[in-house]
JSON list of C-alpha atoms in Angstrom, two decimals:
[
{"chain": "A", "resi": 95, "resn": "MET", "atom": "CA", "xyz": [13.64, -5.71, 23.47]},
{"chain": "A", "resi": 96, "resn": "SER", "atom": "CA", "xyz": [15.64, -8.83, 23.13]},
{"chain": "A", "resi": 97, "resn": "SER", "atom": "CA", "xyz": [15.54, -11.72, 20.77]},
{"chain": "A", "resi": 98, "resn": "GLU", "atom": "CA", "xyz": [13.33, -13.62, 23.15]},
{"chain": "A", "resi": 99, "resn": "ARG", "atom": "CA", "xyz": [10.80, -11.98, 21.34]},
{"chain": "A", "resi": 100, "resn": "TYR", "atom": "CA", "xyz": [11.28, -13.48, 17.90]},
{"chain": "A", "resi": 101, "resn": "HIS", "atom": "CA", "xyz": [9.42, -16.35, 17.57]},
{"chain": "A", "resi": 102, "resn": "GLN", "atom": "CA", "xyz": [9.10, -16.69, 13.31]},
{"chain": "A", "resi": 103, "resn": "HIS", "atom": "CA", "xyz": [12.36, -16.00, 10.74]},
{"chain": "A", "resi": 104, "resn": "PHE", "atom": "CA", "xyz": [11.40, -15.46, 7.55]},
{"chain": "A", "resi": 105, "resn": "THR", "atom": "CA", "xyz": [14.64, -16.08, 4.88]},
{"chain": "A", "resi": 106, "resn": "VAL", "atom": "CA", "xyz": [15.03, -13.67, 1.99]},
{"chain": "A", "resi": 107, "resn": "SER", "atom": "CA", "xyz": [17.00, -14.75, -0.52]},
{"chain": "A", "resi": 108, "resn": "TRP", "atom": "CA", "xyz": [18.88, -12.71, -2.83]},
{"chain": "A", "resi": 109, "resn": "ASP", "atom": "CA", "xyz": [16.27, -13.53, -5.59]},
{"chain": "A", "resi": 110, "resn": "GLN", "atom": "CA", "xyz": [13.23, -12.61, -3.24]},
{"chain": "A", "resi": 111, "resn": "ILE", "atom": "CA", "xyz": [14.90, -8.80, -2.54]},
{"chain": "A", "resi": 112, "resn": "HIS", "atom": "CA", "xyz": [15.68, -8.31, -6.06]},
{"chain": "A", "resi": 113, "resn": "ARG", "atom": "CA", "xyz": [11.95, -9.17, -7.19]},
{"chain": "A", "resi": 114, "resn": "ASP", "atom": "CA", "xyz": [10.53, -7.27, -3.88]},
{"chain": "A", "resi": 115, "resn": "VAL", "atom": "CA", "xyz": [12.60, -4.36, -5.07]},
{"chain": "A", "resi": 116, "resn": "ARG", "atom": "CA", "xyz": [11.23, -4.19, -8.82]},
{"chain": "A", "resi": 117, "resn": "GLN", "atom": "CA", "xyz": [7.97, -4.76, -7.35]},
{"chain": "A", "resi": 118, "resn": "LEU", "atom": "CA", "xyz": [8.00, -1.22, -5.32]},
{"chain": "A", "resi": 119, "resn": "CYS", "atom": "CA", "xyz": [10.01, 0.72, -7.64]},
{"chain": "A", "resi": 120, "resn": "HIS", "atom": "CA", "xyz": [6.34, 0.11, -10.07]},
{"chain": "A", "resi": 121, "resn": "LEU", "atom": "CA", "xyz": [4.43, 1.75, -7.38]},
{"chain": "A", "resi": 122, "resn": "LEU", "atom": "CA", "xyz": [7.22, 4.54, -7.08]},
{"chain": "A", "resi": 123, "resn": "ILE", "atom": "CA", "xyz": [8.20, 4.91, -10.42]},
{"chain": "A", "resi": 124, "resn": "GLU", "atom": "CA", "xyz": [5.88, 7.42, -11.68]},
{"chain": "A", "resi": 125, "resn": "ARG", "atom": "CA", "xyz": [7.40, 10.09, -8.72]},
{"chain": "A", "resi": 126, "resn": "ASP", "atom": "CA", "xyz": [10.55, 11.92, -9.47]},
{"chain": "A", "resi": 127, "resn": "PHE", "atom": "CA", "xyz": [12.80, 12.18, -6.35]},
{"chain": "A", "resi": 128, "resn": "LYS", "atom": "CA", "xyz": [16.13, 14.50, -6.32]},
{"chain": "A", "resi": 129, "resn": "GLY", "atom": "CA", "xyz": [18.02, 11.91, -4.74]},
{"chain": "A", "resi": 130, "resn": "ILE", "atom": "CA", "xyz": [17.99, 8.86, -2.03]},
{"chain": "A", "resi": 131, "resn": "VAL", "atom": "CA", "xyz": [18.60, 8.84, 1.36]},
{"chain": "A", "resi": 132, "resn": "ALA", "atom": "CA", "xyz": [19.90, 5.30, 2.57]},
{"chain": "A", "resi": 133, "resn": "ILE", "atom": "CA", "xyz": [19.05, 4.03, 6.60]},
{"chain": "A", "resi": 134, "resn": "THR", "atom": "CA", "xyz": [22.64, 2.09, 7.18]},
{"chain": "A", "resi": 135, "resn": "ARG", "atom": "CA", "xyz": [22.82, -0.42, 6.96]},
{"chain": "A", "resi": 136, "resn": "GLY", "atom": "CA", "xyz": [20.09, -2.37, 5.92]},
{"chain": "A", "resi": 137, "resn": "GLY", "atom": "CA", "xyz": [18.92, 0.15, 3.99]},
{"chain": "A", "resi": 138, "resn": "LEU", "atom": "CA", "xyz": [22.20, 0.25, 1.29]},
{"chain": "A", "resi": 139, "resn": "ILE", "atom": "CA", "xyz": [21.02, -2.30, -0.71]},
{"chain": "A", "resi": 140, "resn": "PRO", "atom": "CA", "xyz": [17.48, -1.93, -1.11]},
{"chain": "A", "resi": 141, "resn": "ALA", "atom": "CA", "xyz": [18.49, 1.78, -2.19]},
{"chain": "A", "resi": 142, "resn": "ALA", "atom": "CA", "xyz": [21.14, 0.51, -4.29]},
{"chain": "A", "resi": 143, "resn": "LEU", "atom": "CA", "xyz": [18.16, -1.64, -6.89]},
{"chain": "A", "resi": 144, "resn": "ILE", "atom": "CA", "xyz": [16.17, 1.27, -6.31]},
{"chain": "A", "resi": 145, "resn": "ALA", "atom": "CA", "xyz": [18.85, 3.69, -7.35]},
{"chain": "A", "resi": 146, "resn": "ARG", "atom": "CA", "xyz": [19.14, 1.20, -10.74]},
{"chain": "A", "resi": 147, "resn": "GLU", "atom": "CA", "xyz": [15.15, 0.96, -10.88]},
{"chain": "A", "resi": 148, "resn": "LEU", "atom": "CA", "xyz": [14.26, 4.38, -11.08]},
{"chain": "A", "resi": 149, "resn": "ASN", "atom": "CA", "xyz": [17.60, 5.71, -12.63]},
{"chain": "A", "resi": 150, "resn": "ILE", "atom": "CA", "xyz": [18.44, 7.55, -9.48]},
{"chain": "A", "resi": 151, "resn": "ARG", "atom": "CA", "xyz": [22.59, 8.58, -9.32]},
{"chain": "A", "resi": 152, "resn": "LEU", "atom": "CA", "xyz": [22.82, 10.70, -5.72]},
{"chain": "A", "resi": 153, "resn": "ILE", "atom": "CA", "xyz": [22.28, 8.61, -2.86]},
{"chain": "A", "resi": 154, "resn": "ASP", "atom": "CA", "xyz": [23.39, 9.84, 0.57]},
{"chain": "A", "resi": 155, "resn": "THR", "atom": "CA", "xyz": [22.80, 7.69, 3.99]},
{"chain": "A", "resi": 156, "resn": "ILE", "atom": "CA", "xyz": [22.19, 8.22, 7.63]},
{"chain": "A", "resi": 157, "resn": "CYS", "atom": "CA", "xyz": [24.73, 6.24, 9.60]},
{"chain": "A", "resi": 158, "resn": "ILE", "atom": "CA", "xyz": [22.09, 4.94, 12.72]},
{"chain": "A", "resi": 159, "resn": "LYS", "atom": "CA", "xyz": [22.88, 2.02, 14.83]},
{"chain": "A", "resi": 160, "resn": "SER", "atom": "CA", "xyz": [19.97, 0.57, 17.11]},
{"chain": "A", "resi": 161, "resn": "TYR", "atom": "CA", "xyz": [20.41, -3.61, 16.59]},
{"chain": "A", "resi": 162, "resn": "ASP", "atom": "CA", "xyz": [23.30, -5.60, 17.57]},
{"chain": "A", "resi": 163, "resn": "HIS", "atom": "CA", "xyz": [22.31, -8.43, 15.91]},
{"chain": "A", "resi": 164, "resn": "MET", "atom": "CA", "xyz": [19.19, -9.58, 17.75]},
{"chain": "A", "resi": 165, "resn": "ASP", "atom": "CA", "xyz": [18.87, -7.02, 20.51]},
{"chain": "A", "resi": 166, "resn": "GLN", "atom": "CA", "xyz": [17.55, -3.99, 19.90]},
{"chain": "A", "resi": 167, "resn": "GLY", "atom": "CA", "xyz": [19.22, -0.94, 22.06]},
{"chain": "A", "resi": 168, "resn": "GLY", "atom": "CA", "xyz": [19.34, 2.51, 21.92]},
{"chain": "A", "resi": 169, "resn": "LEU", "atom": "CA", "xyz": [20.18, 4.51, 18.79]},
{"chain": "A", "resi": 170, "resn": "ASP", "atom": "CA", "xyz": [23.09, 5.29, 18.16]},
{"chain": "A", "resi": 171, "resn": "ILE", "atom": "CA", "xyz": [23.55, 8.15, 15.26]},
{"chain": "A", "resi": 172, "resn": "MET", "atom": "CA", "xyz": [27.02, 8.88, 13.66]},
{"chain": "A", "resi": 173, "resn": "LYS", "atom": "CA", "xyz": [26.32, 10.74, 10.37]},
{"chain": "A", "resi": 174, "resn": "GLY", "atom": "CA", "xyz": [23.09, 12.28, 9.36]},
{"chain": "A", "resi": 175, "resn": "VAL", "atom": "CA", "xyz": [22.37, 14.56, 6.61]},
{"chain": "A", "resi": 176, "resn": "ASP", "atom": "CA", "xyz": [21.72, 18.39, 6.18]},
{"chain": "A", "resi": 177, "resn": "HIS", "atom": "CA", "xyz": [18.20, 19.22, 4.19]},
{"chain": "A", "resi": 178, "resn": "ASP", "atom": "CA", "xyz": [14.79, 18.29, 5.13]},
{"chain": "A", "resi": 179, "resn": "GLY", "atom": "CA", "xyz": [14.10, 15.57, 2.78]},
{"chain": "A", "resi": 180, "resn": "GLU", "atom": "CA", "xyz": [12.02, 17.76, 0.44]},
{"chain": "A", "resi": 181, "resn": "GLY", "atom": "CA", "xyz": [11.81, 15.66, -2.77]},
{"chain": "A", "resi": 182, "resn": "TRP", "atom": "CA", "xyz": [13.94, 12.86, -1.10]},
{"chain": "A", "resi": 183, "resn": "LEU", "atom": "CA", "xyz": [13.07, 9.53, -1.23]},
{"chain": "A", "resi": 184, "resn": "LEU", "atom": "CA", "xyz": [14.16, 7.57, 2.11]},
{"chain": "A", "resi": 185, "resn": "VAL", "atom": "CA", "xyz": [14.98, 3.99, 1.87]},
{"chain": "A", "resi": 186, "resn": "ASP", "atom": "CA", "xyz": [15.23, 1.38, 5.05]},
{"chain": "A", "resi": 187, "resn": "ASP", "atom": "CA", "xyz": [14.98, -2.72, 4.41]},
{"chain": "A", "resi": 188, "resn": "LEU", "atom": "CA", "xyz": [12.46, -3.21, 7.08]},
{"chain": "A", "resi": 189, "resn": "VAL", "atom": "CA", "xyz": [10.39, -0.59, 9.48]},
{"chain": "A", "resi": 190, "resn": "ASP", "atom": "CA", "xyz": [10.35, -2.79, 12.83]},
{"chain": "A", "resi": 191, "resn": "THR", "atom": "CA", "xyz": [9.62, -1.06, 16.11]},
{"chain": "A", "resi": 192, "resn": "GLY", "atom": "CA", "xyz": [9.48, 2.29, 14.79]},
{"chain": "A", "resi": 193, "resn": "LYS", "atom": "CA", "xyz": [12.43, 3.56, 16.67]},
{"chain": "A", "resi": 194, "resn": "THR", "atom": "CA", "xyz": [14.73, 4.13, 13.90]},
{"chain": "A", "resi": 195, "resn": "ALA", "atom": "CA", "xyz": [12.23, 5.52, 11.55]},
{"chain": "A", "resi": 196, "resn": "ARG", "atom": "CA", "xyz": [11.31, 7.81, 14.24]},
{"chain": "A", "resi": 197, "resn": "ALA", "atom": "CA", "xyz": [14.39, 9.17, 14.46]},
{"chain": "A", "resi": 198, "resn": "VAL", "atom": "CA", "xyz": [15.50, 9.19, 10.92]},
{"chain": "A", "resi": 199, "resn": "ARG", "atom": "CA", "xyz": [11.13, 11.02, 10.59]},
{"chain": "A", "resi": 200, "resn": "GLU", "atom": "CA", "xyz": [12.81, 13.79, 12.65]},
{"chain": "A", "resi": 201, "resn": "MET", "atom": "CA", "xyz": [15.55, 14.01, 11.01]},
{"chain": "A", "resi": 202, "resn": "MET", "atom": "CA", "xyz": [13.68, 14.35, 7.36]},
{"chain": "A", "resi": 203, "resn": "PRO", "atom": "CA", "xyz": [10.18, 14.85, 7.75]},
{"chain": "A", "resi": 204, "resn": "LYS", "atom": "CA", "xyz": [9.28, 15.84, 4.32]},
{"chain": "A", "resi": 205, "resn": "ALA", "atom": "CA", "xyz": [11.25, 12.91, 2.25]},
{"chain": "A", "resi": 206, "resn": "HIS", "atom": "CA", "xyz": [9.35, 10.16, 1.06]},
{"chain": "A", "resi": 207, "resn": "PHE", "atom": "CA", "xyz": [9.91, 7.22, 3.21]},
{"chain": "A", "resi": 208, "resn": "VAL", "atom": "CA", "xyz": [9.72, 3.34, 1.74]},
{"chain": "A", "resi": 209, "resn": "THR", "atom": "CA", "xyz": [10.93, 0.07, 3.08]},
{"chain": "A", "resi": 210, "resn": "ILE", "atom": "CA", "xyz": [10.65, -3.37, 1.93]},
{"chain": "A", "resi": 211, "resn": "TYR", "atom": "CA", "xyz": [9.19, -5.24, 4.92]},
{"chain": "A", "resi": 212, "resn": "ALA", "atom": "CA", "xyz": [6.89, -3.24, 7.69]},
{"chain": "A", "resi": 213, "resn": "LYS", "atom": "CA", "xyz": [5.99, -4.71, 10.86]},
{"chain": "A", "resi": 214, "resn": "PRO", "atom": "CA", "xyz": [2.41, -3.38, 12.87]},
{"chain": "A", "resi": 215, "resn": "GLU", "atom": "CA", "xyz": [4.56, -1.63, 14.98]},
{"chain": "A", "resi": 216, "resn": "GLY", "atom": "CA", "xyz": [6.53, 0.23, 12.57]},
{"chain": "A", "resi": 217, "resn": "ARG", "atom": "CA", "xyz": [3.91, 0.86, 9.62]},
{"chain": "A", "resi": 218, "resn": "PRO", "atom": "CA", "xyz": [2.69, 3.73, 10.40]},
{"chain": "A", "resi": 219, "resn": "LEU", "atom": "CA", "xyz": [5.90, 5.84, 10.18]},
{"chain": "A", "resi": 220, "resn": "VAL", "atom": "CA", "xyz": [6.42, 5.10, 6.42]},
{"chain": "A", "resi": 221, "resn": "ASP", "atom": "CA", "xyz": [4.93, 6.53, 3.32]},
{"chain": "A", "resi": 222, "resn": "GLN", "atom": "CA", "xyz": [5.19, 2.88, 1.40]},
{"chain": "A", "resi": 223, "resn": "TYR", "atom": "CA", "xyz": [5.63, -0.44, 1.73]},
{"chain": "A", "resi": 224, "resn": "LEU", "atom": "CA", "xyz": [5.70, -3.57, -0.04]},
{"chain": "A", "resi": 225, "resn": "THR", "atom": "CA", "xyz": [5.04, -6.60, 2.15]},
{"chain": "A", "resi": 226, "resn": "GLU", "atom": "CA", "xyz": [4.05, -6.57, 5.94]},
{"chain": "A", "resi": 227, "resn": "VAL", "atom": "CA", "xyz": [5.23, -9.36, 8.33]},
{"chain": "A", "resi": 228, "resn": "ALA", "atom": "CA", "xyz": [4.20, -10.39, 11.93]},
{"chain": "A", "resi": 229, "resn": "GLN", "atom": "CA", "xyz": [5.88, -8.59, 15.12]},
{"chain": "A", "resi": 230, "resn": "GLN", "atom": "CA", "xyz": [7.46, -11.70, 16.47]},
{"chain": "A", "resi": 231, "resn": "CYS", "atom": "CA", "xyz": [9.56, -12.77, 13.31]},
{"chain": "A", "resi": 232, "resn": "TRP", "atom": "CA", "xyz": [12.80, -11.73, 12.66]},
{"chain": "A", "resi": 233, "resn": "ILE", "atom": "CA", "xyz": [13.61, -11.18, 9.02]},
{"chain": "A", "resi": 234, "resn": "GLN", "atom": "CA", "xyz": [17.27, -12.92, 8.38]},
{"chain": "A", "resi": 235, "resn": "PHE", "atom": "CA", "xyz": [18.42, -10.83, 5.06]},
{"chain": "A", "resi": 236, "resn": "PRO", "atom": "CA", "xyz": [20.83, -12.35, 2.84]},
{"chain": "A", "resi": 237, "resn": "TRP", "atom": "CA", "xyz": [23.50, -9.94, 2.87]},
{"chain": "A", "resi": 238, "resn": "ASP", "atom": "CA", "xyz": [23.50, -11.40, 6.33]},
{"chain": "A", "resi": 239, "resn": "MET", "atom": "CA", "xyz": [23.86, -14.97, 5.43]},
{"chain": "A", "resi": 240, "resn": "GLY", "atom": "CA", "xyz": [26.86, -17.03, 4.21]},
{"chain": "A", "resi": 241, "resn": "ILE", "atom": "CA", "xyz": [26.63, -19.88, 2.22]},
{"chain": "A", "resi": 242, "resn": "ALA", "atom": "CA", "xyz": [28.26, -23.47, 3.57]},
{"chain": "A", "resi": 243, "resn": "TYR", "atom": "CA", "xyz": [28.92, -27.24, 2.95]},
{"chain": "A", "resi": 244, "resn": "VAL", "atom": "CA", "xyz": [25.95, -29.49, 3.98]},
{"chain": "A", "resi": 245, "resn": "GLU", "atom": "CA", "xyz": [27.16, -32.99, 4.11]},
{"chain": "A", "resi": 246, "resn": "PRO", "atom": "CA", "xyz": [24.94, -34.78, 2.80]},
{"chain": "A", "resi": 247, "resn": "LEU", "atom": "CA", "xyz": [22.53, -37.29, 4.00]},
{"chain": "A", "resi": 248, "resn": "ALA", "atom": "CA", "xyz": [24.05, -40.60, 4.19]},
{"chain": "A", "resi": 249, "resn": "ASP", "atom": "CA", "xyz": [27.47, -40.10, 4.69]},
{"chain": "A", "resi": 250, "resn": "GLN", "atom": "CA", "xyz": [26.16, -37.99, 8.04]},
{"chain": "A", "resi": 251, "resn": "MET", "atom": "CA", "xyz": [24.33, -41.06, 8.82]},
{"chain": "A", "resi": 252, "resn": "LYS", "atom": "CA", "xyz": [27.38, -43.40, 8.53]},
{"chain": "A", "resi": 253, "resn": "LYS", "atom": "CA", "xyz": [29.02, -40.91, 11.72]}
]
């Protein structure tokens, strides 16, 4: 897979990710979880926000890499967990093609798997998600962006 498959872009702000996580937590509030397993790196921030909203103190990680910026390659599993996920909440920011989701489902088949955003190819692999986005859409998360000075238009035109 390469970056050429993305024809749309969706930029998520810090405010938006907070609102989306809170809304997802409303769907999870009645459940009792032993802890959270975040899929790194994308799942780290949503997992921290969910932990705060659901008052969960125990957080672990599955460390897995499948993207190099916008190019998806092979899976590199750097750290797993030593249980099947029974009673645990598994969190990622996005399920895209399902490549990562399939791998973590094999590791933790009994976990309750949630993502904030889901694309059609990966959507069937998660138990809950908040927002569906098009398969060809690249989601730009706030932790991947920086703030830069933009020169006023009047000054740009003088050059």
